[in-house]
Amino acid sequence: MDYPPWLPQPVNTHQGRLLAIARCVHQLHYREVHHLEKGRVRTFDNLCVGPLQLAAEVLHRSGFTEYSDEIQRFSSFVCDPADFETVAKAKAARDLDRELVRTAVIRLSEEGFGATEEIDWLARQLRAEG
């Protein structure tokens, strides 16, 4: 399947994969919830399950998010989507294990928790590379 022509073409690089994970989580999994003390807050609940937990770890270690609880289930973005490219170019993101990021993209695509077309396209490319 070709990538939809109306969407920006994904970039199959380390930085491009990090951006795809951040955009996917922000678009599909970042939700407003009611916090008992803070009121309405936006958070990413990784449900403590494989692919979402791996995405949360990648986003945290690369500097996109901070965990907001002790068990590292909930996290919040520390930047707006307009700043995602800046974070993806930073040292923490550049130094993050490439295989970890690659695996996170593939697992987000495969395990049925919701992935963007960008993640699905990148995962197909990565699987084809072997």
Short mmCIF file of N, CA and C in Angstrom, two decimals:
data_model
loop_
_atom_site.label_atom_id
_atom_site.label_comp_id
_atom_site.label_asym_id
_atom_site.label_seq_id
_atom_site.Cartn_x
_atom_site.Cartn_y
_atom_site.Cartn_z
N MET A 1 0.85 -1.18 0.00
CA MET A 1 0.00 0.00 0.00
C MET A 1 0.89 1.24 0.00
N ASP A 2 0.56 2.18 -0.86
CA ASP A 2 1.30 3.43 -0.92
C ASP A 2 0.86 4.34 0.21
N TYR A 3 1.74 5.26 0.56
CA TYR A 3 1.42 6.24 1.60
C TYR A 3 0.48 7.28 1.02
N PRO A 4 -0.56 7.69 1.77
CA PRO A 4 -1.52 8.67 1.25
C PRO A 4 -0.82 9.96 0.79
N PRO A 5 -1.08 10.40 -0.43
CA PRO A 5 -0.36 11.56 -0.97
C PRO A 5 -0.69 12.89 -0.28
N TRP A 6 -1.79 12.96 0.45
CA TRP A 6 -2.15 14.22 1.11
C TRP A 6 -1.43 14.41 2.45
N LEU A 7 -0.72 13.38 2.91
CA LEU A 7 0.03 13.48 4.16
C LEU A 7 1.51 13.69 3.86
N PRO A 8 2.22 14.40 4.73
CA PRO A 8 3.67 14.54 4.53
C PRO A 8 4.34 13.18 4.55
N GLN A 9 5.26 12.97 3.64
CA GLN A 9 5.95 11.67 3.54
C GLN A 9 6.79 11.41 4.80
N PRO A 10 6.63 10.23 5.41
CA PRO A 10 7.45 9.89 6.58
C PRO A 10 8.94 9.80 6.20
N VAL A 11 9.77 10.02 7.19
CA VAL A 11 11.21 9.94 6.98
C VAL A 11 11.73 8.76 7.79
N ASN A 12 12.28 7.77 7.10
CA ASN A 12 12.74 6.55 7.75
C ASN A 12 14.19 6.71 8.23
N THR A 13 14.35 7.58 9.23
CA THR A 13 15.63 7.79 9.91
C THR A 13 15.36 7.70 11.41
N HIS A 14 16.41 7.69 12.19
CA HIS A 14 16.25 7.67 13.65
C HIS A 14 15.38 8.85 14.10
N GLN A 15 15.72 10.03 13.64
CA GLN A 15 14.96 11.23 14.01
C GLN A 15 13.53 11.15 13.50
N GLY A 16 13.34 10.69 12.27
CA GLY A 16 12.01 10.56 11.70
C GLY A 16 11.14 9.58 12.47
N ARG A 17 11.74 8.50 12.94
CA ARG A 17 10.99 7.51 13.73
C ARG A 17 10.59 8.07 15.08
N LEU A 18 11.51 8.81 15.72
CA LEU A 18 11.16 9.46 16.99
C LEU A 18 10.00 10.43 16.82
N LEU A 19 10.06 11.22 15.76
CA LEU A 19 8.98 12.17 15.49
C LEU A 19 7.67 11.43 15.24
N ALA A 20 7.72 10.34 14.52
CA ALA A 20 6.51 9.56 14.24
C ALA A 20 5.90 9.01 15.52
N ILE A 21 6.74 8.51 16.43
CA ILE A 21 6.23 7.99 17.70
C ILE A 21 5.59 9.12 18.50
N ALA A 22 6.27 10.26 18.58
CA ALA A 22 5.72 11.39 19.33
C ALA A 22 4.39 11.85 18.74
N ARG A 23 4.33 11.97 17.42
CA ARG A 23 3.08 12.42 16.78
C ARG A 23 1.96 11.40 16.98
N CYS A 24 2.28 10.12 16.87
CA CYS A 24 1.28 9.07 17.05
C CYS A 24 0.70 9.12 18.45
N VAL A 25 1.56 9.16 19.45
CA VAL A 25 1.08 9.19 20.84
C VAL A 25 0.28 10.46 21.08
N HIS A 26 0.78 11.59 20.59
CA HIS A 26 0.08 12.86 20.82
C HIS A 26 -1.30 12.86 20.15
N GLN A 27 -1.38 12.33 18.94
CA GLN A 27 -2.64 12.34 18.19
C GLN A 27 -3.65 11.32 18.70
N LEU A 28 -3.18 10.12 19.04
CA LEU A 28 -4.11 9.03 19.34
C LEU A 28 -4.24 8.65 20.80
N HIS A 29 -3.24 8.95 21.60
CA HIS A 29 -3.23 8.43 22.97
C HIS A 29 -3.11 9.49 24.06
N TYR A 30 -2.96 10.74 23.68
CA TYR A 30 -2.79 11.83 24.66
C TYR A 30 -4.16 12.41 24.92
N ARG A 31 -4.67 12.20 26.14
CA ARG A 31 -6.06 12.55 26.43
C ARG A 31 -6.19 13.43 27.66
N GLU A 32 -7.26 14.16 27.69
CA GLU A 32 -7.57 14.96 28.87
C GLU A 32 -8.30 14.07 29.88
N VAL A 33 -7.83 14.10 31.12
CA VAL A 33 -8.45 13.33 32.19
C VAL A 33 -8.63 14.24 33.40
N HIS A 34 -9.45 13.81 34.32
CA HIS A 34 -9.66 14.58 35.55
C HIS A 34 -8.74 14.04 36.64
N HIS A 35 -7.83 14.89 37.10
CA HIS A 35 -6.91 14.55 38.18
C HIS A 35 -7.52 15.06 39.48
N LEU A 36 -7.47 14.27 40.55
CA LEU A 36 -8.10 14.64 41.81
C LEU A 36 -7.57 15.95 42.38
N GLU A 37 -6.28 16.20 42.23
CA GLU A 37 -5.69 17.41 42.80
C GLU A 37 -5.49 18.53 41.78
N LYS A 38 -5.18 18.17 40.54
CA LYS A 38 -4.82 19.16 39.53
C LYS A 38 -5.97 19.55 38.60
N GLY A 39 -7.10 18.88 38.72
CA GLY A 39 -8.21 19.16 37.81
C GLY A 39 -7.99 18.49 36.46
N ARG A 40 -8.38 19.16 35.39
CA ARG A 40 -8.25 18.61 34.04
C ARG A 40 -6.79 18.69 33.58
N VAL A 41 -6.22 17.56 33.22
CA VAL A 41 -4.85 17.51 32.70
C VAL A 41 -4.81 16.58 31.50
N ARG A 42 -3.84 16.81 30.63
CA ARG A 42 -3.63 15.91 29.49
C ARG A 42 -2.54 14.93 29.85
N THR A 43 -2.77 13.66 29.51
CA THR A 43 -1.81 12.63 29.87
C THR A 43 -1.83 11.48 28.86
N PHE A 44 -0.73 10.77 28.83
CA PHE A 44 -0.60 9.55 28.03
C PHE A 44 -0.57 8.39 29.01
N ASP A 45 -1.59 7.55 28.95
CA ASP A 45 -1.68 6.37 29.80
C ASP A 45 -1.18 5.18 28.98
N ASN A 46 0.00 4.67 29.33
CA ASN A 46 0.55 3.55 28.56
C ASN A 46 -0.02 2.20 28.98
N LEU A 47 -0.95 2.23 29.93
CA LEU A 47 -1.67 1.04 30.39
C LEU A 47 -0.76 -0.06 30.94
N CYS A 48 0.53 0.23 31.07
CA CYS A 48 1.53 -0.76 31.51
C CYS A 48 1.51 -2.00 30.62
N VAL A 49 1.30 -1.78 29.32
CA VAL A 49 1.33 -2.88 28.36
C VAL A 49 2.38 -2.61 27.28
N GLY A 50 2.98 -3.68 26.82
CA GLY A 50 4.08 -3.70 25.88
C GLY A 50 4.31 -2.53 24.95
N PRO A 51 3.57 -2.42 23.85
CA PRO A 51 3.92 -1.42 22.86
C PRO A 51 3.75 0.02 23.36
N LEU A 52 2.72 0.27 24.14
CA LEU A 52 2.52 1.62 24.67
C LEU A 52 3.57 1.95 25.73
N GLN A 53 3.92 0.96 26.53
CA GLN A 53 4.95 1.16 27.55
C GLN A 53 6.31 1.41 26.89
N LEU A 54 6.59 0.71 25.82
CA LEU A 54 7.84 0.92 25.08
C LEU A 54 7.86 2.31 24.46
N ALA A 55 6.74 2.73 23.87
CA ALA A 55 6.66 4.08 23.31
C ALA A 55 6.86 5.12 24.40
N ALA A 56 6.27 4.89 25.57
CA ALA A 56 6.43 5.83 26.69
C ALA A 56 7.89 5.92 27.11
N GLU A 57 8.58 4.79 27.16
CA GLU A 57 10.00 4.80 27.53
C GLU A 57 10.83 5.57 26.51
N VAL A 58 10.57 5.33 25.22
CA VAL A 58 11.30 6.04 24.16
C VAL A 58 11.06 7.54 24.27
N LEU A 59 9.81 7.94 24.45
CA LEU A 59 9.50 9.37 24.55
C LEU A 59 10.13 10.00 25.78
N HIS A 60 10.13 9.29 26.89
CA HIS A 60 10.74 9.81 28.11
C HIS A 60 12.26 9.94 27.97
N ARG A 61 12.89 8.89 27.52
CA ARG A 61 14.36 8.90 27.42
C ARG A 61 14.88 9.87 26.38
N SER A 62 14.06 10.19 25.38
CA SER A 62 14.50 11.14 24.35
C SER A 62 14.14 12.58 24.69
N GLY A 63 13.37 12.79 25.76
CA GLY A 63 13.09 14.15 26.21
C GLY A 63 11.74 14.73 25.82
N PHE A 64 10.88 13.94 25.21
CA PHE A 64 9.56 14.43 24.81
C PHE A 64 8.59 14.52 25.99
N THR A 65 8.72 13.59 26.94
CA THR A 65 7.74 13.50 28.03
C THR A 65 8.43 13.35 29.38
N GLU A 66 7.62 13.52 30.42
CA GLU A 66 8.02 13.24 31.79
C GLU A 66 6.95 12.34 32.40
N TYR A 67 7.39 11.37 33.19
CA TYR A 67 6.43 10.53 33.90
C TYR A 67 5.80 11.34 35.02
N SER A 68 4.53 11.06 35.30
CA SER A 68 3.82 11.81 36.34
C SER A 68 3.38 10.92 37.49
N ASP A 69 3.86 9.69 37.52
CA ASP A 69 3.54 8.80 38.64
C ASP A 69 4.72 7.87 38.90
N GLU A 70 4.70 7.22 40.04
CA GLU A 70 5.83 6.39 40.46
C GLU A 70 5.99 5.11 39.64
N ILE A 71 4.91 4.58 39.11
CA ILE A 71 5.01 3.32 38.36
C ILE A 71 5.22 3.55 36.86
N GLN A 72 5.39 4.79 36.47
CA GLN A 72 5.66 5.17 35.09
C GLN A 72 4.58 4.71 34.12
N ARG A 73 3.34 4.85 34.56
CA ARG A 73 2.21 4.54 33.69
C ARG A 73 1.73 5.78 32.95
N PHE A 74 1.71 6.91 33.64
CA PHE A 74 1.20 8.15 33.05
C PHE A 74 2.35 9.10 32.75
N SER A 75 2.27 9.77 31.62
CA SER A 75 3.28 10.77 31.29
C SER A 75 2.62 11.92 30.55
N SER A 76 3.32 13.05 30.55
CA SER A 76 2.84 14.25 29.87
C SER A 76 3.95 14.80 29.00
N PHE A 77 3.56 15.35 27.88
CA PHE A 77 4.54 15.98 27.00
C PHE A 77 5.07 17.25 27.66
N VAL A 78 6.36 17.49 27.51
CA VAL A 78 7.00 18.68 28.07
C VAL A 78 7.13 19.77 27.01
N CYS A 79 6.63 19.49 25.82
CA CYS A 79 6.69 20.45 24.72
C CYS A 79 5.44 20.31 23.86
N ASP A 80 5.21 21.30 23.03
CA ASP A 80 4.11 21.26 22.08
C ASP A 80 4.57 20.57 20.80
N PRO A 81 3.62 20.07 20.00
CA PRO A 81 4.01 19.43 18.74
C PRO A 81 4.89 20.32 17.85
N ALA A 82 4.72 21.62 17.93
CA ALA A 82 5.55 22.53 17.14
C ALA A 82 7.03 22.43 17.51
N ASP A 83 7.31 21.94 18.71
CA ASP A 83 8.69 21.82 19.19
C ASP A 83 9.24 20.40 19.07
N PHE A 84 8.48 19.48 18.52
CA PHE A 84 8.91 18.08 18.44
C PHE A 84 10.24 17.94 17.69
N GLU A 85 10.40 18.67 16.58
CA GLU A 85 11.64 18.53 15.80
C GLU A 85 12.85 18.96 16.61
N THR A 86 12.71 20.01 17.40
CA THR A 86 13.82 20.47 18.24
C THR A 86 14.21 19.39 19.24
N VAL A 87 13.23 18.76 19.86
CA VAL A 87 13.51 17.69 20.83
C VAL A 87 14.17 16.50 20.12
N ALA A 88 13.67 16.16 18.94
CA ALA A 88 14.22 15.01 18.20
C ALA A 88 15.66 15.23 17.76
N LYS A 89 16.08 16.49 17.67
CA LYS A 89 17.46 16.81 17.28
C LYS A 89 18.40 16.93 18.48
N ALA A 90 17.85 16.93 19.68
CA ALA A 90 18.66 17.12 20.89
C ALA A 90 19.51 15.88 21.19
N LYS A 91 20.51 16.06 22.02
CA LYS A 91 21.46 15.00 22.34
C LYS A 91 20.79 13.74 22.90
N ALA A 92 19.85 13.91 23.83
CA ALA A 92 19.19 12.74 24.43
C ALA A 92 18.51 11.89 23.36
N ALA A 93 17.87 12.54 22.40
CA ALA A 93 17.20 11.81 21.32
C ALA A 93 18.22 11.18 20.37
N ARG A 94 19.25 11.93 20.03
CA ARG A 94 20.28 11.39 19.12
C ARG A 94 20.99 10.18 19.72
N ASP A 95 21.19 10.21 21.04
CA ASP A 95 21.94 9.14 21.70
C ASP A 95 21.09 7.92 22.05
N LEU A 96 19.79 8.02 21.89
CA LEU A 96 18.91 6.90 22.24
C LEU A 96 19.17 5.72 21.32
N ASP A 97 19.16 4.53 21.88
CA ASP A 97 19.42 3.30 21.14
C ASP A 97 18.50 3.19 19.92
N ARG A 98 19.10 3.09 18.75
CA ARG A 98 18.33 3.04 17.50
C ARG A 98 17.45 1.79 17.41
N GLU A 99 17.94 0.69 17.93
CA GLU A 99 17.15 -0.55 17.89
C GLU A 99 15.91 -0.44 18.76
N LEU A 100 16.02 0.25 19.89
CA LEU A 100 14.88 0.48 20.77
C LEU A 100 13.79 1.28 20.05
N VAL A 101 14.21 2.32 19.34
CA VAL A 101 13.26 3.16 18.60
C VAL A 101 12.64 2.37 17.46
N ARG A 102 13.45 1.62 16.74
CA ARG A 102 12.96 0.78 15.64
C ARG A 102 11.91 -0.21 16.15
N THR A 103 12.21 -0.87 17.26
CA THR A 103 11.28 -1.84 17.85
C THR A 103 9.99 -1.16 18.29
N ALA A 104 10.10 0.03 18.85
CA ALA A 104 8.90 0.76 19.30
C ALA A 104 7.98 1.07 18.12
N VAL A 105 8.54 1.46 17.00
CA VAL A 105 7.72 1.75 15.81
C VAL A 105 6.99 0.49 15.36
N ILE A 106 7.72 -0.60 15.24
CA ILE A 106 7.12 -1.85 14.76
C ILE A 106 6.03 -2.33 15.72
N ARG A 107 6.30 -2.28 17.01
CA ARG A 107 5.31 -2.78 17.98
C ARG A 107 4.08 -1.89 18.04
N LEU A 108 4.24 -0.59 17.90
CA LEU A 108 3.06 0.29 17.86
C LEU A 108 2.16 -0.09 16.68
N SER A 109 2.77 -0.46 15.58
CA SER A 109 2.02 -0.82 14.38
C SER A 109 1.34 -2.17 14.51
N GLU A 110 1.98 -3.12 15.16
CA GLU A 110 1.52 -4.50 15.14
C GLU A 110 0.51 -4.88 16.20
N GLU A 111 0.52 -4.25 17.33
CA GLU A 111 -0.16 -4.84 18.47
C GLU A 111 -1.55 -4.28 18.78
N GLY A 112 -2.14 -3.53 17.85
CA GLY A 112 -3.56 -3.21 17.94
C GLY A 112 -4.00 -2.15 18.93
N PHE A 113 -3.09 -1.31 19.38
CA PHE A 113 -3.49 -0.24 20.31
C PHE A 113 -3.74 1.08 19.60
N GLY A 114 -3.58 1.09 18.31
CA GLY A 114 -3.81 2.30 17.53
C GLY A 114 -2.50 2.91 17.07
N ALA A 115 -2.37 3.03 15.77
CA ALA A 115 -1.17 3.63 15.18
C ALA A 115 -1.60 4.54 14.05
N THR A 116 -0.82 5.57 13.83
CA THR A 116 -1.07 6.48 12.72
C THR A 116 -0.63 5.81 11.42
N GLU A 117 -1.06 6.37 10.30
CA GLU A 117 -0.61 5.86 9.00
C GLU A 117 0.91 6.00 8.88
N GLU A 118 1.45 7.05 9.48
CA GLU A 118 2.90 7.27 9.45
C GLU A 118 3.64 6.11 10.14
N ILE A 119 3.17 5.70 11.30
CA ILE A 119 3.79 4.58 12.02
C ILE A 119 3.64 3.30 11.22
N ASP A 120 2.45 3.05 10.67
CA ASP A 120 2.23 1.83 9.88
C ASP A 120 3.17 1.79 8.67
N TRP A 121 3.33 2.93 7.99
CA TRP A 121 4.21 2.99 6.82
C TRP A 121 5.66 2.72 7.23
N LEU A 122 6.12 3.39 8.29
CA LEU A 122 7.49 3.19 8.76
C LEU A 122 7.72 1.74 9.18
N ALA A 123 6.75 1.15 9.86
CA ALA A 123 6.89 -0.24 10.30
C ALA A 123 7.03 -1.17 9.10
N ARG A 124 6.26 -0.93 8.05
CA ARG A 124 6.39 -1.75 6.83
C ARG A 124 7.80 -1.63 6.25
N GLN A 125 8.32 -0.40 6.22
CA GLN A 125 9.68 -0.18 5.70
C GLN A 125 10.71 -0.91 6.55
N LEU A 126 10.56 -0.82 7.86
CA LEU A 126 11.52 -1.45 8.78
C LEU A 126 11.47 -2.97 8.68
N ARG A 127 10.26 -3.53 8.57
CA ARG A 127 10.15 -4.99 8.42
C ARG A 127 10.77 -5.44 7.10
N ALA A 128 10.60 -4.66 6.04
CA ALA A 128 11.17 -5.01 4.74
C ALA A 128 12.70 -4.96 4.77
N GLU A 129 13.25 -4.08 5.61
CA GLU A 129 14.71 -3.98 5.75
C GLU A 129 15.29 -5.17 6.49
N GLY A 130 14.42 -5.83 7.28
CA GLY A 130 14.86 -7.01 8.02
C GLY A 130 15.39 -6.76 9.35
#
